[in-house]
XYZ file of C-alpha atoms in Angstrom:
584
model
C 1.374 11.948 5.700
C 2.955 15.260 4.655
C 2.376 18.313 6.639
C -0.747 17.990 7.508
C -0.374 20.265 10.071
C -2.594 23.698 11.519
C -1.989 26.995 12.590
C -4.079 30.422 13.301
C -6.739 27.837 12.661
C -5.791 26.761 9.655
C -4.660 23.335 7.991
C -1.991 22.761 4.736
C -1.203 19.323 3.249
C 2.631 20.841 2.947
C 4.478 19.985 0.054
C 2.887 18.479 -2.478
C 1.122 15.249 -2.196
C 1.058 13.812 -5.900
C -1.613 11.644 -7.092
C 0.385 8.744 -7.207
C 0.259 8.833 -3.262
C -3.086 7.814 -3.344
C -2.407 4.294 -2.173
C 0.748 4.872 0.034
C 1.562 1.303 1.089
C 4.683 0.851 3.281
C 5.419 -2.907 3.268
C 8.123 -4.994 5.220
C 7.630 -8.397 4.829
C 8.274 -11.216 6.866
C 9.239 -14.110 4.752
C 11.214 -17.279 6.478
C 11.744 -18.739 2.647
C 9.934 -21.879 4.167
C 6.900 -21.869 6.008
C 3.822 -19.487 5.390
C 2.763 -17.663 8.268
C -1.121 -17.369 9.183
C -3.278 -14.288 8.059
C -3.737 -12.154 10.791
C -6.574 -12.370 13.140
C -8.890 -9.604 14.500
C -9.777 -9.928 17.798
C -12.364 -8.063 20.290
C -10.241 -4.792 20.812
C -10.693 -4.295 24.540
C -8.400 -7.526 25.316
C -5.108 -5.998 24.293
C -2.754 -8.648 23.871
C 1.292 -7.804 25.217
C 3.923 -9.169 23.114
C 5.513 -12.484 23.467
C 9.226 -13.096 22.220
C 8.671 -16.216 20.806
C 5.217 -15.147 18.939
C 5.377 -15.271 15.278
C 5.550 -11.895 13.441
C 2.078 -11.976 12.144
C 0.952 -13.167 15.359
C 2.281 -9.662 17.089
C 1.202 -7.713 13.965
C -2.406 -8.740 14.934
C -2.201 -8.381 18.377
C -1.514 -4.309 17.389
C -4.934 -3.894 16.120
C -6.320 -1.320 15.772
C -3.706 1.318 16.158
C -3.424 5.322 16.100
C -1.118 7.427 15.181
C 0.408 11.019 17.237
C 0.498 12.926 13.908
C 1.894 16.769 14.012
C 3.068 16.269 17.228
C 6.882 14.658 17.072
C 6.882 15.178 13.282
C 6.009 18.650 13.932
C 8.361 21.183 12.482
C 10.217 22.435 13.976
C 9.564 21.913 17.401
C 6.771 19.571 19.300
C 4.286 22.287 19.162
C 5.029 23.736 16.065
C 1.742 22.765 14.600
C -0.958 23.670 16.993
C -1.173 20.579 18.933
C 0.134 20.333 22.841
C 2.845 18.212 23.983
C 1.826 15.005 24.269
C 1.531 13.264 27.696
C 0.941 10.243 29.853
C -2.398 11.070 30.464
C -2.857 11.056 26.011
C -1.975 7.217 25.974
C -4.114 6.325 29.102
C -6.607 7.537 26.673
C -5.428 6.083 23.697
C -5.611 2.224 25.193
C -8.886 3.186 27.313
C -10.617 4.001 23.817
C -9.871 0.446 22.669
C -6.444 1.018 20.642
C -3.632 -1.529 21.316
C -0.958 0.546 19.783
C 0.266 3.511 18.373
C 3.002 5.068 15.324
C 4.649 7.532 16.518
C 6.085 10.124 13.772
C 9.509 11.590 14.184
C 11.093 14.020 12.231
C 14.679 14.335 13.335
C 16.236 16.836 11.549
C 15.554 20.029 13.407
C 16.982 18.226 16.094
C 20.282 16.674 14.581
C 23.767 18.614 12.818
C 23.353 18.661 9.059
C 26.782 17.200 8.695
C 28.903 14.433 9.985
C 28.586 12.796 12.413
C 24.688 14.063 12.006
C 24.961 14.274 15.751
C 21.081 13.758 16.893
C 20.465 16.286 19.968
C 20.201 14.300 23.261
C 17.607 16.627 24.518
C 15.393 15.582 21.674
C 16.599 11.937 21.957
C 15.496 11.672 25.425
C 11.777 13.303 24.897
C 11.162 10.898 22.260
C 12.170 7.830 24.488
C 10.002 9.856 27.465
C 6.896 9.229 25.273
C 7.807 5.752 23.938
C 7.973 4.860 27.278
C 4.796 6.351 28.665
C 3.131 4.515 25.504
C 4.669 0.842 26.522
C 3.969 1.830 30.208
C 0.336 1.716 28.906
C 0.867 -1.863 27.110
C 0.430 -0.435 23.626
C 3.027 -1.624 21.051
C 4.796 1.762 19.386
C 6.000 2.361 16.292
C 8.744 5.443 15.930
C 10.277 5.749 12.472
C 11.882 8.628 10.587
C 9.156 11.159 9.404
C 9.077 14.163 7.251
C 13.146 13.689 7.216
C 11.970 12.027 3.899
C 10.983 14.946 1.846
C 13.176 17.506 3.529
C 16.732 15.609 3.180
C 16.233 12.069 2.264
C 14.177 13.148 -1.156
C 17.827 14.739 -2.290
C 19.855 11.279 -2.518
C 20.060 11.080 -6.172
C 22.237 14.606 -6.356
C 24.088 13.753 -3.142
C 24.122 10.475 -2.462
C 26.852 9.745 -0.119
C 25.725 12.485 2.110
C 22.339 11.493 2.396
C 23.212 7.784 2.180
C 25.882 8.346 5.615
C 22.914 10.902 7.722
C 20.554 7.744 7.412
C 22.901 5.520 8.926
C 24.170 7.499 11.080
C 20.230 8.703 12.335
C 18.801 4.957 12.797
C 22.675 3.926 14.196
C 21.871 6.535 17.354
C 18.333 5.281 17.269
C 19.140 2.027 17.392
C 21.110 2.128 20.441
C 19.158 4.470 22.079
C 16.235 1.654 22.103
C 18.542 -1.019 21.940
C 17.044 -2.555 25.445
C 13.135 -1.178 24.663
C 10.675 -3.717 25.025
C 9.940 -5.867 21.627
C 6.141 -4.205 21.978
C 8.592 -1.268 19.962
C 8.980 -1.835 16.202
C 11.068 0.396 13.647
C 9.986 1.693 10.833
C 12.399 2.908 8.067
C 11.361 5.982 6.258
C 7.736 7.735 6.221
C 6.896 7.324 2.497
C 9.600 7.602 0.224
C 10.586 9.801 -2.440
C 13.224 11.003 -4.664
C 13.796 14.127 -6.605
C 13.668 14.103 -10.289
C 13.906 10.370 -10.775
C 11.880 7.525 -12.404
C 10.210 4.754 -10.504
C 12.521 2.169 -11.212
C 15.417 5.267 -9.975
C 13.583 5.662 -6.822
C 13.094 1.966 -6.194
C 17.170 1.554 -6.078
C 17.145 4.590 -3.777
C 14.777 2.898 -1.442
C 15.941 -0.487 -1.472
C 19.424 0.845 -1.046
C 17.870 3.008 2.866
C 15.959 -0.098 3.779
C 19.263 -2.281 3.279
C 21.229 -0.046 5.145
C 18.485 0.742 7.835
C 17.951 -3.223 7.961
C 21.440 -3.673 8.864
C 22.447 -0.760 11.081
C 19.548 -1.722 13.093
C 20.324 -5.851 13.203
C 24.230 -5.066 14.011
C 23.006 -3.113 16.720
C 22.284 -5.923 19.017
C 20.059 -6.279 22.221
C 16.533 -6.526 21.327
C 17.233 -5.030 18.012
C 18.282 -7.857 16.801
C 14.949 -9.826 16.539
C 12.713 -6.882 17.003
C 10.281 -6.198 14.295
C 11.382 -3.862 11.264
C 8.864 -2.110 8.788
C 10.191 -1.447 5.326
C 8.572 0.952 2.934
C 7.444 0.362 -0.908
C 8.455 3.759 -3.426
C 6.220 6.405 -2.259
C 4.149 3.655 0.569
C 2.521 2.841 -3.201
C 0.187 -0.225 -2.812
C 0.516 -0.590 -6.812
C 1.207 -4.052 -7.969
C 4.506 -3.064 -9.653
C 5.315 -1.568 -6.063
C 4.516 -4.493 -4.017
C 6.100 -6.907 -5.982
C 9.217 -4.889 -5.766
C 8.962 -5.009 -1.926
C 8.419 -8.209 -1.974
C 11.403 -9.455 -4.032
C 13.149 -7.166 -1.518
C 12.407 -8.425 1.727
C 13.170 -11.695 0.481
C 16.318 -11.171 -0.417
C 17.198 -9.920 3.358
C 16.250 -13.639 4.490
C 15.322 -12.254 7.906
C 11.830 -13.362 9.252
C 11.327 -10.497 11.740
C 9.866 -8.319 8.779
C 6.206 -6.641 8.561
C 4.799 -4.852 5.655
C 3.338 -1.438 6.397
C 0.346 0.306 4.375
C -1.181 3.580 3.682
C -4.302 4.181 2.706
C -5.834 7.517 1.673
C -8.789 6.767 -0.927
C -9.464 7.258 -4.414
C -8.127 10.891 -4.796
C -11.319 12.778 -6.312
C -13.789 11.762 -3.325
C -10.748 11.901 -0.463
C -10.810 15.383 -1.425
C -13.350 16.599 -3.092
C -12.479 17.542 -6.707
C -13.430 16.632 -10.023
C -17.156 15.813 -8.997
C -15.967 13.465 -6.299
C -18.475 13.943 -3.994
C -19.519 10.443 -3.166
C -17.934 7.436 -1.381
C -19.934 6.131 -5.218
C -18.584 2.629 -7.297
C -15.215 4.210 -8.203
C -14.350 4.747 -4.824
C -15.425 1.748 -3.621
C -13.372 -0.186 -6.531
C -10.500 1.726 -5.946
C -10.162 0.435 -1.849
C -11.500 -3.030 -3.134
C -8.539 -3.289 -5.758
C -6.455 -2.044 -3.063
C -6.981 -4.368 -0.235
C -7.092 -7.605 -2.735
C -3.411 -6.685 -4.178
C -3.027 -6.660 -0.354
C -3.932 -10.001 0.343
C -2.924 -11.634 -2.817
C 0.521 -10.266 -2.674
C 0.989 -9.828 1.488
C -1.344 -11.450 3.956
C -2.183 -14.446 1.702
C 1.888 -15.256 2.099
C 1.833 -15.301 5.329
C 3.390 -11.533 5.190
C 1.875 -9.571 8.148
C 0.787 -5.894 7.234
C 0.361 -2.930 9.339
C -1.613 -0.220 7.545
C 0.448 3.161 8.883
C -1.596 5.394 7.892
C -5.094 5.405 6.927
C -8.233 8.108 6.208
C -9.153 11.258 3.781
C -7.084 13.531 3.026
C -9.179 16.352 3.710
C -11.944 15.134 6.536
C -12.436 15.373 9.062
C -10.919 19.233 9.681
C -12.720 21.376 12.452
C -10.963 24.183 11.133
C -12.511 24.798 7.404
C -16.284 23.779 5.891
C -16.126 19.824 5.678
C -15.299 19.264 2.588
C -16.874 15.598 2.334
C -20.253 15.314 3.665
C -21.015 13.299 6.719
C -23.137 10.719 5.318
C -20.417 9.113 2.675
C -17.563 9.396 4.961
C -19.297 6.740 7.131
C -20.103 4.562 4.179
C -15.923 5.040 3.654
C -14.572 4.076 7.089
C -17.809 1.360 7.296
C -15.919 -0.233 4.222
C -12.662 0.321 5.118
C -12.857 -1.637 8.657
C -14.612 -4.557 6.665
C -12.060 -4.718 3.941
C -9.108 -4.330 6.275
C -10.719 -7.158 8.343
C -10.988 -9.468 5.489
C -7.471 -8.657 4.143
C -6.321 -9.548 7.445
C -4.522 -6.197 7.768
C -3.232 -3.887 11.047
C -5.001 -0.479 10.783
C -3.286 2.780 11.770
C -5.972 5.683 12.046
C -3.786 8.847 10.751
C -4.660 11.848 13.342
C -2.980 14.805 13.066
C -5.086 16.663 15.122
C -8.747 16.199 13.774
C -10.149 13.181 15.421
C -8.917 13.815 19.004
C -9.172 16.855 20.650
C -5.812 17.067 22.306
C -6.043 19.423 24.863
C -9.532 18.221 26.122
C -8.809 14.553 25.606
C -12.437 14.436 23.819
C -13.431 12.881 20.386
C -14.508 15.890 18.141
C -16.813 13.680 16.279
C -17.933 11.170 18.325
C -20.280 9.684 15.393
C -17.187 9.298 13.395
C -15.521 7.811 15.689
C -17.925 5.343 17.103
C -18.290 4.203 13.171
C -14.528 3.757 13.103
C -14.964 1.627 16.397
C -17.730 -0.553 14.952
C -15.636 -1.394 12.109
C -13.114 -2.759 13.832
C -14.906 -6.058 14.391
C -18.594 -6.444 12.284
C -20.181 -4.786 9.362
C -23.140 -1.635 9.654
C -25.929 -0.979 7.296
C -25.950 1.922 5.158
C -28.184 3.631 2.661
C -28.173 5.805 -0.565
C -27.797 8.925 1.052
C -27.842 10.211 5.164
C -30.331 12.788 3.884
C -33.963 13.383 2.914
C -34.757 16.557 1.525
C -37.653 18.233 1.741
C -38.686 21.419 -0.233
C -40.605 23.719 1.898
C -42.122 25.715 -0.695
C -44.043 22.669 -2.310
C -46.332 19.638 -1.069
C -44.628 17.130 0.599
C -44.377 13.725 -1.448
C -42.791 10.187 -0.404
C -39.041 9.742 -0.427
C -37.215 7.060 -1.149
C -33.408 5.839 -0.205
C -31.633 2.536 -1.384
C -30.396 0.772 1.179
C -27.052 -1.284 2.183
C -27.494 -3.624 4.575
C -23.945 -4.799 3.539
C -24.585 -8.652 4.809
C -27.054 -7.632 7.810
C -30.785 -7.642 8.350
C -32.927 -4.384 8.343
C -34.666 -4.223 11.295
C -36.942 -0.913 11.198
C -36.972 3.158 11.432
C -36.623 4.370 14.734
C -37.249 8.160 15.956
C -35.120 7.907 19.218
C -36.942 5.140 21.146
C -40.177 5.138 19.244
C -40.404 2.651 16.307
C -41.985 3.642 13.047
C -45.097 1.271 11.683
C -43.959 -0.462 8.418
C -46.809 0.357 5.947
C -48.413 3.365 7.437
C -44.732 5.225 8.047
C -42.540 3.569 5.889
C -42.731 0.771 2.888
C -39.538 -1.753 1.796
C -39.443 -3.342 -1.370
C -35.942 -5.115 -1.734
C -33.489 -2.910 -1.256
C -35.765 0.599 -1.451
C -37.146 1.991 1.571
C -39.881 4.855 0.901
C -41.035 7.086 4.144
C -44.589 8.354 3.463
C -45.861 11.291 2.971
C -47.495 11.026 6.093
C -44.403 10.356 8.373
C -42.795 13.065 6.740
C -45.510 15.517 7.257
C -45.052 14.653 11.066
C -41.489 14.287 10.851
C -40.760 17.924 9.363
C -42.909 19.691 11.770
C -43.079 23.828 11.231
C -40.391 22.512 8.087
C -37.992 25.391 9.498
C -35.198 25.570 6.927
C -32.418 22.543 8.066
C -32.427 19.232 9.909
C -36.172 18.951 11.185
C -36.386 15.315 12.840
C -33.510 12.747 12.656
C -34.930 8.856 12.414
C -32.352 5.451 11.789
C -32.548 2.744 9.763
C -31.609 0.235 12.533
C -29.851 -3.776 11.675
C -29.380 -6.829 12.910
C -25.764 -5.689 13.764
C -23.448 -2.829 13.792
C -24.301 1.070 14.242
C -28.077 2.271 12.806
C -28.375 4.322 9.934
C -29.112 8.012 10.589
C -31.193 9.825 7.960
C -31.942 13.296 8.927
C -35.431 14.898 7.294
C -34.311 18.014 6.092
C -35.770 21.219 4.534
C -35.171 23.535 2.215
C -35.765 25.994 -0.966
C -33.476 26.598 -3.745
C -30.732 28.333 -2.745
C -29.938 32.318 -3.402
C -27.021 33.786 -4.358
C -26.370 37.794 -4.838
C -24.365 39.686 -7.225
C -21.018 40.840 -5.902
C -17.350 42.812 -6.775
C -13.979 41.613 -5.060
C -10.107 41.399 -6.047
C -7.370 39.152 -5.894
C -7.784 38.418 -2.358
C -11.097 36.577 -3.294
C -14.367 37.102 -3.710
C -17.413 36.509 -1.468
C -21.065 35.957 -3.168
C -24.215 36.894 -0.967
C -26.287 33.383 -0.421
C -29.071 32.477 1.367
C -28.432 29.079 1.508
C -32.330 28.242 2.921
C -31.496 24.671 4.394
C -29.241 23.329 1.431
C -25.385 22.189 1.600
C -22.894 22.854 -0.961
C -21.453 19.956 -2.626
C -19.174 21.075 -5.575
C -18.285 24.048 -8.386
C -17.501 23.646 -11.741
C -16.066 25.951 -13.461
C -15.764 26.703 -17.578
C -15.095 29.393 -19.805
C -17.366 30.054 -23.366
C -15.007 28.169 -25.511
C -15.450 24.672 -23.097
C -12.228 24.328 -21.164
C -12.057 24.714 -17.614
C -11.329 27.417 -15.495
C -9.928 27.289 -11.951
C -6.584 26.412 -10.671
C -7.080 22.518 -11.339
C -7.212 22.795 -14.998
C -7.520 18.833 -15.993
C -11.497 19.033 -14.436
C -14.260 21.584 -14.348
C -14.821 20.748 -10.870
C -12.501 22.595 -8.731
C -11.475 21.690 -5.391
C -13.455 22.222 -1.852
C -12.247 24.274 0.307
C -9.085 25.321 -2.435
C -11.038 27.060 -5.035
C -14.723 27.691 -3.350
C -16.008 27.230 0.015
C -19.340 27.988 1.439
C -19.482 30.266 4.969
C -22.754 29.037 6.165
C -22.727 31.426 9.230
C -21.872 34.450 7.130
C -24.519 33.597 4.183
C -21.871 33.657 1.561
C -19.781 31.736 -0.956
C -16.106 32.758 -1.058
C -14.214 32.220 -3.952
C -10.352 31.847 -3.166
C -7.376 34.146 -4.228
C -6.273 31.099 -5.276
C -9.393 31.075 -7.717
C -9.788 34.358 -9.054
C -5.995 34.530 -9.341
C -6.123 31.688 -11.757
C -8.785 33.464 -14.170
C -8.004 34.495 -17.614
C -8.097 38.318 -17.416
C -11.349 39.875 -19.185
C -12.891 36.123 -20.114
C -16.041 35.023 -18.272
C -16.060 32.407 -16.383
C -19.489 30.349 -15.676
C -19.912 28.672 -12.481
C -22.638 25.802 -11.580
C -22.684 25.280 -7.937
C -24.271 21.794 -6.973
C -26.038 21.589 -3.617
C -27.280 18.279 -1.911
C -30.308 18.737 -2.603
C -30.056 18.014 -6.181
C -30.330 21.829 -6.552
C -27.846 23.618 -9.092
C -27.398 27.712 -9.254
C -25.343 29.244 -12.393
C -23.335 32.390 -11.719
C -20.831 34.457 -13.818
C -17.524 35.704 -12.509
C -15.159 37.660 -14.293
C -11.808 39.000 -13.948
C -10.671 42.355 -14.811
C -7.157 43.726 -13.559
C -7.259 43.753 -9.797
C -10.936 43.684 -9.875
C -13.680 40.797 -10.009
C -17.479 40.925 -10.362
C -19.869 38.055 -9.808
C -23.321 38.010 -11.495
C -26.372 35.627 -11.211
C -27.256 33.653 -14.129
């Protein structure tokens, strides 16, 4: 991951994450030329399972599942701290393998800590804080992962205009890394470089480029000796791409290294549009679904069905969860994303990383921000959780109330009922099922909406024969309301009463049909980059970013979509330094 660090409360991606990152896949394959190896099993996660010299590299690859990473912490720029989080401590991995995880990644970036020239000297202060938390890690029983970080994009990415130099600072970074783990358990593995890439080349350019750094990392690190010479080495694809091209390139890659102590490493960030919300991306819907499906069968086809073991290095949405900005994907279909991902990682028989820069665990309290999340993450580990159609029923307070209806995922389970915390819910007088539609009454929504205050009223779950229930939460609401309003190029904020609704996109045009907004290929801009909502301050905010993008003097028409189903038009246009915003 790139930068996906915080400050003064706020969160960047750093430099730019192209679309052909969607599937990062960073693969180092174990092939003996012989014998297959077994898919990798998933076991309960409380049993963590400490490495054994003689077990087979797909046999230690499982035994790291699941895993976590310590993102914007070591890969922090400059320093540890740099990006909001705390040092890390012993007390953060007694956490870590209490919660269930049986190893971690840690990210490095080196280079504010290492000469720019030869001999690339790597500063032993540095050296010896990043062996300090290794340690505390294996101290814990966790298997670690340290590799070189965001060294990719800020010195690596420059090899095709200066080559040699580039070529002799990687080899002389993993050399000193190398011996200064040279004696470290086997529980550590090395991983090469943190998702490749190349200025101004082709992919078949970059592909020599990265074959050339995993060669030379593969051998610096074997020469080495001590435990380096059988421990377990991860070796990235172009760009961590999981695209077949990609893979088989790996693949042809590894094999000609004939060295069986090899893993493949993934990422895995979701179909673009829904991982963060642009061009009408809202839902975890059949594209994104087809998109991780497609993803984990080149997987298997081309990895785990070899006999290669995988460890997926990084995994999650780009954008979600935050903490720090409006949640740009809502609640409901980021379950029904990490719900599949678990199941499809378990089938593919892959190693799964959890990427958390600072937005799952609370590192100063030691405290999952979102337990729900996380306990959904959990589940998926080792069975499969119903879902439904949507987490929300919506209920308009300024008309009767009628029956709604959901379709529901049972996703290989039973459904077993509707709960309201301990109370059960009487099929035919509270709720009907017929196949896969469940229909609340009128009736159990009357009771369930009570005074039908604007928001979440009552929360009930669709419970099944295994894994987490299904929360639906009975909300109300009217139509949104948004107000006329004036601004400049800072932004501009629109008046809304918001009444109980959620925002779920923009899209933008101009009179003649093409799009307006700083993402020209789609109408529908970007959460939280173009538009956000401010539910606490009643208001829409449009983004510098936004309004700086607008053709000077042409109108713009927005349609903001709510959850509800609910759509409101509004007018913006941009004049000068000015900007006005009308309804309708």
């Amino acid at each position: 991951m790139k930068g996906t660090h915080h400050s003064t409360g706020r969160r960047s991606r750093g430099p730019g994450r192209v679309l052909g990152l969607l599937l990062a896949l960073v693969a180092a394959v174990s092939l003996t030329g012989t014998t297959a190896l077994a898919v990798p099993r998933h076991e309960d996660a409380s049993s963590a399972r400490l490495p054994r010299l003689t077990a087979a590299p797909v046999d230690t690859v499982a035994a790291m599942q699941p895993s976590w990473n310590l993102g914007n912490t070591l890969d922090a720029i400059p320093d540890e701290t740099s990006w909001g989080n705390p040092p890390a401590t012993k007390a953060l991995f007694d956490t870590i393998k209490a919660q269930g995880f049986r190893s971690v990644r840690l990210p490095v970036t080196w280079s504010g800590h290492q000469s720019s020239t030869a001999p690339y000297t790597i500063d032993a202060t540095w050296m010896s804080r990043v062996k300090q938390v290794v340690d505390w890690a294996l101290a814990d029983g966790l298997y670690v992962v340290v590799n070189v970080h965001h060294d990719s994009w800020q010195w690596i990415a420059s090899m095709p205009t200066d080559h040699d130099n580039v070529l002799a600072r990687f080899k002389a970074t993993w050399t000193q890394i190398a011996a200064a783990f040279r004696d470290s358990s086997q529980a550590l593995l090395f991983e090469s470089n943190n998702e490749p890439q190349f200025d101004n080349t082709t992919d078949a350019q970059g592909n020599q480029y990265n074959d050339e750094l995993n060669t030379a990392f593969h051998t610096v690190v074997r020469r080495s000796g001590g435990n380096n010479a059988t421990r377990l080495l991860m070796l990235p694809s172009l760009h961590t791409n999981a695209g077949q091209d990609f893979l088989d390139i790996l693949v042809r890659e590894m094999k000609s290294l004939n060295d069986p102590y090899l893993v493949a490493t993934v990422h895995f960030y979701g179909w673009y549009p829904f991982s963060v919300n642009v061009a009408g991306g809202t839902r975890f819907d059949a594209t994104a679904q087809k998109d991780m499906t497609d993803t984990f069968d080149r997987i298997r086809t081309t990895l785990t069905s070899r006999g290669i073991p995988v460890y997926l290095g990084e995994y999650g949405l780009l954008s979600y969860p935050d903490h720090y900005h409006p949640a740009r994907v809502e609640a409901g279909e980021a379950l029904k994303y990490f719900e599949q991902f678990g199941q499809e990682a378990r089938a593919a028989g892959v190693t799964t990383a959890l990427w958390d820069a600072f937005n799952f665990l609370n590192r100063s309290t030691l405290q999952w921000r979102d337990p729900e999340l996380v306990k959904q993450i959990k589940s998926s580990w080792t069975t499969r959780s119903g879902t439904a159609s949507s987490d929300r029923i919506f209920l308009t307070k300024s008309a009767p109330i009628t029956p709604e209806s959901l379709t529901l995922n049972p996703n290989g389970t039973a459904f077993r009922g509707l709960w309201q915390g301990s109370s059960k819910l009487v099929a035919g007088r509270d709720y009907t099922v017929s196949g896969d539609r469940l229909t609340i009454t009128d009736t159990a929504l009357t009771r369930l909406a009570g005074n039908r205050a604007y928001g979440i009223n009552a929360v009930v779950e669709a419970r099944f024969s295994r894994g987490l229930p299904w929360k639906i939460h009975v909300t109300t609401y009217d139509r949104p309301v948004l107000s006329n309003a004036t601004g400049g190029t800072d932004g501009l904020t629109v008046p809304t009463l918001f009444r109980g609704d959620l925002l779920a996109t923009m899209e933008a045009t101009y009179a003649d049909g093409s799009n307006a907004g700083p993402t020209s290929w789609t109408p529908y801009q970007e959460f939280n980059e173009a538009f956000s909502p401010d539910y606490p301050g009643n208001a829409l905010l449009l983004t510098s970013k936004f309004v700086n993008s607008l053709r000077d003097g042409a109108q713009a028409t927005l349609t903001f979509h709510f959850w509800s189903g609910a759509t409101e038009t509004y007018r913006v246009t941009k004049s000068g330094n000015s900007v006005t915003g009308a309804v309708g």
